PDB file of N, CA and C in Angstrom:
ATOM      1  N   MET A   1      28.115  37.845 -12.947  1.00 71.00           N
ATOM      2  CA  MET A   1      29.010  36.972 -12.191  1.00 71.00           C
ATOM      3  C   MET A   1      30.050  37.823 -11.471  1.00 71.00           C
ATOM      4  N   GLY A   2      30.011  37.804 -10.170  1.00 93.00           N
ATOM      5  CA  GLY A   2      30.969  38.587  -9.421  1.00 93.00           C
ATOM      6  C   GLY A   2      32.024  37.707  -8.775  1.00 93.00           C
ATOM      7  N   LYS A   3      33.224  38.256  -8.681  1.00 98.00           N
ATOM      8  CA  LYS A   3      34.321  37.549  -8.023  1.00 98.00           C
ATOM      9  C   LYS A   3      34.307  37.865  -6.537  1.00 98.00           C
ATOM     10  N   PHE A   4      34.788  36.910  -5.745  1.00 98.00           N
ATOM     11  CA  PHE A   4      34.893  37.091  -4.301  1.00 98.00           C
ATOM     12  C   PHE A   4      36.315  36.770  -3.875  1.00 98.00           C
ATOM     13  N   VAL A   5      36.837  37.547  -2.924  1.00 98.00           N
ATOM     14  CA  VAL A   5      38.215  37.375  -2.471  1.00 98.00           C
ATOM     15  C   VAL A   5      38.246  36.962  -1.004  1.00 98.00           C
ATOM     16  N   CYS A   6      39.135  36.011  -0.691  1.00 98.00           N
ATOM     17  CA  CYS A   6      39.318  35.566   0.686  1.00 98.00           C
ATOM     18  C   CYS A   6      40.014  36.667   1.469  1.00 98.00           C
ATOM     19  N   ASP A   7      39.406  37.084   2.576  1.00 98.00           N
ATOM     20  CA  ASP A   7      39.980  38.143   3.409  1.00 98.00           C
ATOM     21  C   ASP A   7      41.242  37.690   4.129  1.00 98.00           C
ATOM     22  N   VAL A   8      41.441  36.383   4.240  1.00 98.00           N
ATOM     23  CA  VAL A   8      42.581  35.855   4.979  1.00 98.00           C
ATOM     24  C   VAL A   8      43.815  35.701   4.084  1.00 98.00           C
ATOM     25  N   CYS A   9      43.642  35.042   2.915  1.00 98.00           N
ATOM     26  CA  CYS A   9      44.825  34.725   2.100  1.00 98.00           C
ATOM     27  C   CYS A   9      44.856  35.391   0.731  1.00 98.00           C
ATOM     28  N   GLY A  10      43.739  35.992   0.307  1.00 98.00           N
ATOM     29  CA  GLY A  10      43.722  36.679  -0.974  1.00 98.00           C
ATOM     30  C   GLY A  10      43.281  35.829  -2.162  1.00 98.00           C
ATOM     31  N   TYR A  11      42.913  34.553  -1.927  1.00 98.00           N
ATOM     32  CA  TYR A  11      42.403  33.704  -3.012  1.00 98.00           C
ATOM     33  C   TYR A  11      41.175  34.366  -3.620  1.00 98.00           C
ATOM     34  N   VAL A  12      41.096  34.381  -4.943  1.00 98.00           N
ATOM     35  CA  VAL A  12      39.957  34.969  -5.630  1.00 98.00           C
ATOM     36  C   VAL A  12      39.101  33.862  -6.241  1.00 98.00           C
ATOM     37  N   TYR A  13      37.831  33.802  -5.829  1.00 98.00           N
ATOM     38  CA  TYR A  13      36.891  32.876  -6.458  1.00 98.00           C
ATOM     39  C   TYR A  13      36.303  33.568  -7.666  1.00 98.00           C
ATOM     40  N   ASP A  14      36.510  32.977  -8.838  1.00 98.00           N
ATOM     41  CA  ASP A  14      35.986  33.496 -10.096  1.00 98.00           C
ATOM     42  C   ASP A  14      34.925  32.521 -10.593  1.00 98.00           C
ATOM     43  N   PRO A  15      33.661  32.951 -10.666  1.00 97.00           N
ATOM     44  CA  PRO A  15      32.600  32.042 -11.095  1.00 97.00           C
ATOM     45  C   PRO A  15      32.831  31.441 -12.477  1.00 97.00           C
ATOM     46  N   ALA A  16      33.518  32.152 -13.347  1.00 97.00           N
ATOM     47  CA  ALA A  16      33.788  31.633 -14.689  1.00 97.00           C
ATOM     48  C   ALA A  16      34.702  30.408 -14.636  1.00 97.00           C
ATOM     49  N   VAL A  17      35.536  30.338 -13.599  1.00 97.00           N
ATOM     50  CA  VAL A  17      36.483  29.232 -13.434  1.00 97.00           C
ATOM     51  C   VAL A  17      35.938  28.185 -12.470  1.00 97.00           C
ATOM     52  N   GLY A  18      35.235  28.641 -11.437  1.00 98.00           N
ATOM     53  CA  GLY A  18      34.744  27.731 -10.402  1.00 98.00           C
ATOM     54  C   GLY A  18      35.905  27.218  -9.547  1.00 98.00           C
ATOM     55  N   ASP A  19      35.708  26.072  -8.943  1.00 98.00           N
ATOM     56  CA  ASP A  19      36.737  25.397  -8.144  1.00 98.00           C
ATOM     57  C   ASP A  19      36.568  23.896  -8.405  1.00 98.00           C
ATOM     58  N   PRO A  20      36.876  23.473  -9.650  1.00 97.00           N
ATOM     59  CA  PRO A  20      36.607  22.086 -10.031  1.00 97.00           C
ATOM     60  C   PRO A  20      37.321  21.045  -9.175  1.00 97.00           C
ATOM     61  N   ASP A  21      38.471  21.383  -8.621  1.00 96.00           N
ATOM     62  CA  ASP A  21      39.191  20.443  -7.767  1.00 96.00           C
ATOM     63  C   ASP A  21      38.408  20.117  -6.492  1.00 96.00           C
ATOM     64  N   ASN A  22      37.484  21.008  -6.134  1.00 96.00           N
ATOM     65  CA  ASN A  22      36.683  20.816  -4.923  1.00 96.00           C
ATOM     66  C   ASN A  22      35.194  20.708  -5.220  1.00 96.00           C
ATOM     67  N   GLY A  23      34.856  20.296  -6.444  1.00 96.00           N
ATOM     68  CA  GLY A  23      33.472  20.014  -6.787  1.00 96.00           C
ATOM     69  C   GLY A  23      32.611  21.186  -7.196  1.00 96.00           C
ATOM     70  N   ILE A  24      33.213  22.351  -7.453  1.00 98.00           N
ATOM     71  CA  ILE A  24      32.448  23.526  -7.867  1.00 98.00           C
ATOM     72  C   ILE A  24      32.697  23.751  -9.361  1.00 98.00           C
ATOM     73  N   ALA A  25      31.676  23.497 -10.164  1.00 98.00           N
ATOM     74  CA  ALA A  25      31.805  23.575 -11.620  1.00 98.00           C
ATOM     75  C   ALA A  25      31.960  25.020 -12.102  1.00 98.00           C
ATOM     76  N   PRO A  26      32.671  25.218 -13.217  1.00 98.00           N
ATOM     77  CA  PRO A  26      32.720  26.551 -13.823  1.00 98.00           C
ATOM     78  C   PRO A  26      31.299  27.057 -14.089  1.00 98.00           C
ATOM     79  N   GLY A  27      31.088  28.338 -13.868  1.00 97.00           N
ATOM     80  CA  GLY A  27      29.773  28.931 -14.052  1.00 97.00           C
ATOM     81  C   GLY A  27      28.932  28.957 -12.791  1.00 97.00           C
ATOM     82  N   THR A  28      29.468  28.456 -11.668  1.00 98.00           N
ATOM     83  CA  THR A  28      28.725  28.435 -10.409  1.00 98.00           C
ATOM     84  C   THR A  28      28.821  29.794  -9.714  1.00 98.00           C
ATOM     85  N   GLU A  29      27.674  30.419  -9.525  1.00 97.00           N
ATOM     86  CA  GLU A  29      27.628  31.714  -8.835  1.00 97.00           C
ATOM     87  C   GLU A  29      27.963  31.533  -7.355  1.00 97.00           C
ATOM     88  N   TRP A  30      28.449  32.574  -6.727  1.00 97.00           N
ATOM     89  CA  TRP A  30      28.830  32.552  -5.309  1.00 97.00           C
ATOM     90  C   TRP A  30      27.679  32.079  -4.432  1.00 97.00           C
ATOM     91  N   ALA A  31      26.485  32.587  -4.701  1.00 96.00           N
ATOM     92  CA  ALA A  31      25.321  32.236  -3.877  1.00 96.00           C
ATOM     93  C   ALA A  31      24.960  30.756  -3.981  1.00 96.00           C
ATOM     94  N   ASP A  32      25.400  30.099  -5.053  1.00 97.00           N
ATOM     95  CA  ASP A  32      25.067  28.692  -5.266  1.00 97.00           C
ATOM     96  C   ASP A  32      26.106  27.724  -4.708  1.00 97.00           C
ATOM     97  N   ILE A  33      27.194  28.248  -4.157  1.00 97.00           N
ATOM     98  CA  ILE A  33      28.217  27.399  -3.556  1.00 97.00           C
ATOM     99  C   ILE A  33      27.719  26.960  -2.174  1.00 97.00           C
ATOM    100  N   PRO A  34      27.835  25.674  -1.852  1.00 97.00           N
ATOM    101  CA  PRO A  34      27.364  25.201  -0.532  1.00 97.00           C
ATOM    102  C   PRO A  34      28.067  25.930   0.617  1.00 97.00           C
ATOM    103  N   GLU A  35      27.340  26.121   1.706  1.00 96.00           N
ATOM    104  CA  GLU A  35      27.893  26.821   2.869  1.00 96.00           C
ATOM    105  C   GLU A  35      29.086  26.096   3.474  1.00 96.00           C
ATOM    106  N   GLU A  36      29.181  24.784   3.285  1.00 97.00           N
ATOM    107  CA  GLU A  36      30.299  24.035   3.871  1.00 97.00           C
ATOM    108  C   GLU A  36      31.582  24.126   3.044  1.00 97.00           C
ATOM    109  N   TRP A  37      31.514  24.743   1.852  1.00 98.00           N
ATOM    110  CA  TRP A  37      32.708  24.939   1.030  1.00 98.00           C
ATOM    111  C   TRP A  37      33.700  25.812   1.786  1.00 98.00           C
ATOM    112  N   VAL A  38      34.993  25.519   1.622  1.00 98.00           N
ATOM    113  CA  VAL A  38      36.034  26.321   2.266  1.00 98.00           C
ATOM    114  C   VAL A  38      37.051  26.770   1.234  1.00 98.00           C
ATOM    115  N   CYS A  39      37.781  27.824   1.559  1.00 98.00           N
ATOM    116  CA  CYS A  39      38.829  28.348   0.684  1.00 98.00           C
ATOM    117  C   CYS A  39      39.826  27.222   0.380  1.00 98.00           C
ATOM    118  N   PRO A  40      40.112  26.989  -0.904  1.00 97.00           N
ATOM    119  CA  PRO A  40      41.038  25.910  -1.248  1.00 97.00           C
ATOM    120  C   PRO A  40      42.483  26.183  -0.842  1.00 97.00           C
ATOM    121  N   LEU A  41      42.811  27.417  -0.510  1.00 98.00           N
ATOM    122  CA  LEU A  41      44.189  27.726  -0.106  1.00 98.00           C
ATOM    123  C   LEU A  41      44.393  27.724   1.400  1.00 98.00           C
ATOM    124  N   CYS A  42      43.441  28.316   2.144  1.00 98.00           N
ATOM    125  CA  CYS A  42      43.683  28.439   3.582  1.00 98.00           C
ATOM    126  C   CYS A  42      42.621  27.772   4.456  1.00 98.00           C
ATOM    127  N   GLY A  43      41.501  27.328   3.864  1.00 98.00           N
ATOM    128  CA  GLY A  43      40.522  26.551   4.609  1.00 98.00           C
ATOM    129  C   GLY A  43      39.470  27.316   5.394  1.00 98.00           C
ATOM    130  N   VAL A  44      39.394  28.642   5.244  1.00 98.00           N
ATOM    131  CA  VAL A  44      38.354  29.386   5.951  1.00 98.00           C
ATOM    132  C   VAL A  44      37.024  29.275   5.199  1.00 98.00           C
ATOM    133  N   GLY A  45      35.935  29.555   5.892  1.00 98.00           N
ATOM    134  CA  GLY A  45      34.608  29.437   5.305  1.00 98.00           C
ATOM    135  C   GLY A  45      34.207  30.619   4.446  1.00 98.00           C
ATOM    136  N   LYS A  46      33.035  30.487   3.821  1.00 98.00           N
ATOM    137  CA  LYS A  46      32.521  31.532   2.930  1.00 98.00           C
ATOM    138  C   LYS A  46      32.337  32.868   3.628  1.00 98.00           C
ATOM    139  N   ASP A  47      32.138  32.831   4.954  1.00 97.00           N
ATOM    140  CA  ASP A  47      31.917  34.080   5.687  1.00 97.00           C
ATOM    141  C   ASP A  47      33.170  34.949   5.767  1.00 97.00           C
ATOM    142  N   GLN A  48      34.295  34.395   5.355  1.00 98.00           N
ATOM    143  CA  GLN A  48      35.563  35.146   5.376  1.00 98.00           C
ATOM    144  C   GLN A  48      35.906  35.709   3.998  1.00 98.00           C
ATOM    145  N   PHE A  49      34.945  35.727   3.085  1.00 98.00           N
ATOM    146  CA  PHE A  49      35.139  36.278   1.734  1.00 98.00           C
ATOM    147  C   PHE A  49      34.381  37.575   1.584  1.00 98.00           C
ATOM    148  N   SER A  50      34.916  38.457   0.742  1.00 98.00           N
ATOM    149  CA  SER A  50      34.263  39.729   0.423  1.00 98.00           C
ATOM    150  C   SER A  50      34.158  39.855  -1.090  1.00 98.00           C
ATOM    151  N   LYS A  51      33.149  40.599  -1.540  1.00 97.00           N
ATOM    152  CA  LYS A  51      33.013  40.838  -2.974  1.00 97.00           C
ATOM    153  C   LYS A  51      34.235  41.594  -3.472  1.00 97.00           C
ATOM    154  N   ALA A  52      34.824  41.103  -4.555  1.00 96.00           N
ATOM    155  CA  ALA A  52      36.016  41.744  -5.121  1.00 96.00           C
ATOM    156  C   ALA A  52      35.598  43.040  -5.820  1.00 96.00           C
ATOM    157  N   GLU A  53      36.459  44.018  -5.746  1.00 82.00           N
ATOM    158  CA  GLU A  53      36.191  45.319  -6.385  1.00 82.00           C
ATOM    159  C   GLU A  53      36.412  45.234  -7.875  1.00 82.00           C
TER     160      GLU A  53
END
């Protein structure tokens, strides 16, 4: 499970936590998140995220 960080605002998507407020259950891998999902903090798409170091 890898974390991904928003290049715009720094929000970190952690698969162990998910994004339950926006319908993404804990344990959801990055590749399994729908393409229409957006950053819960700034609203950019998945294409604006990078794998966290």
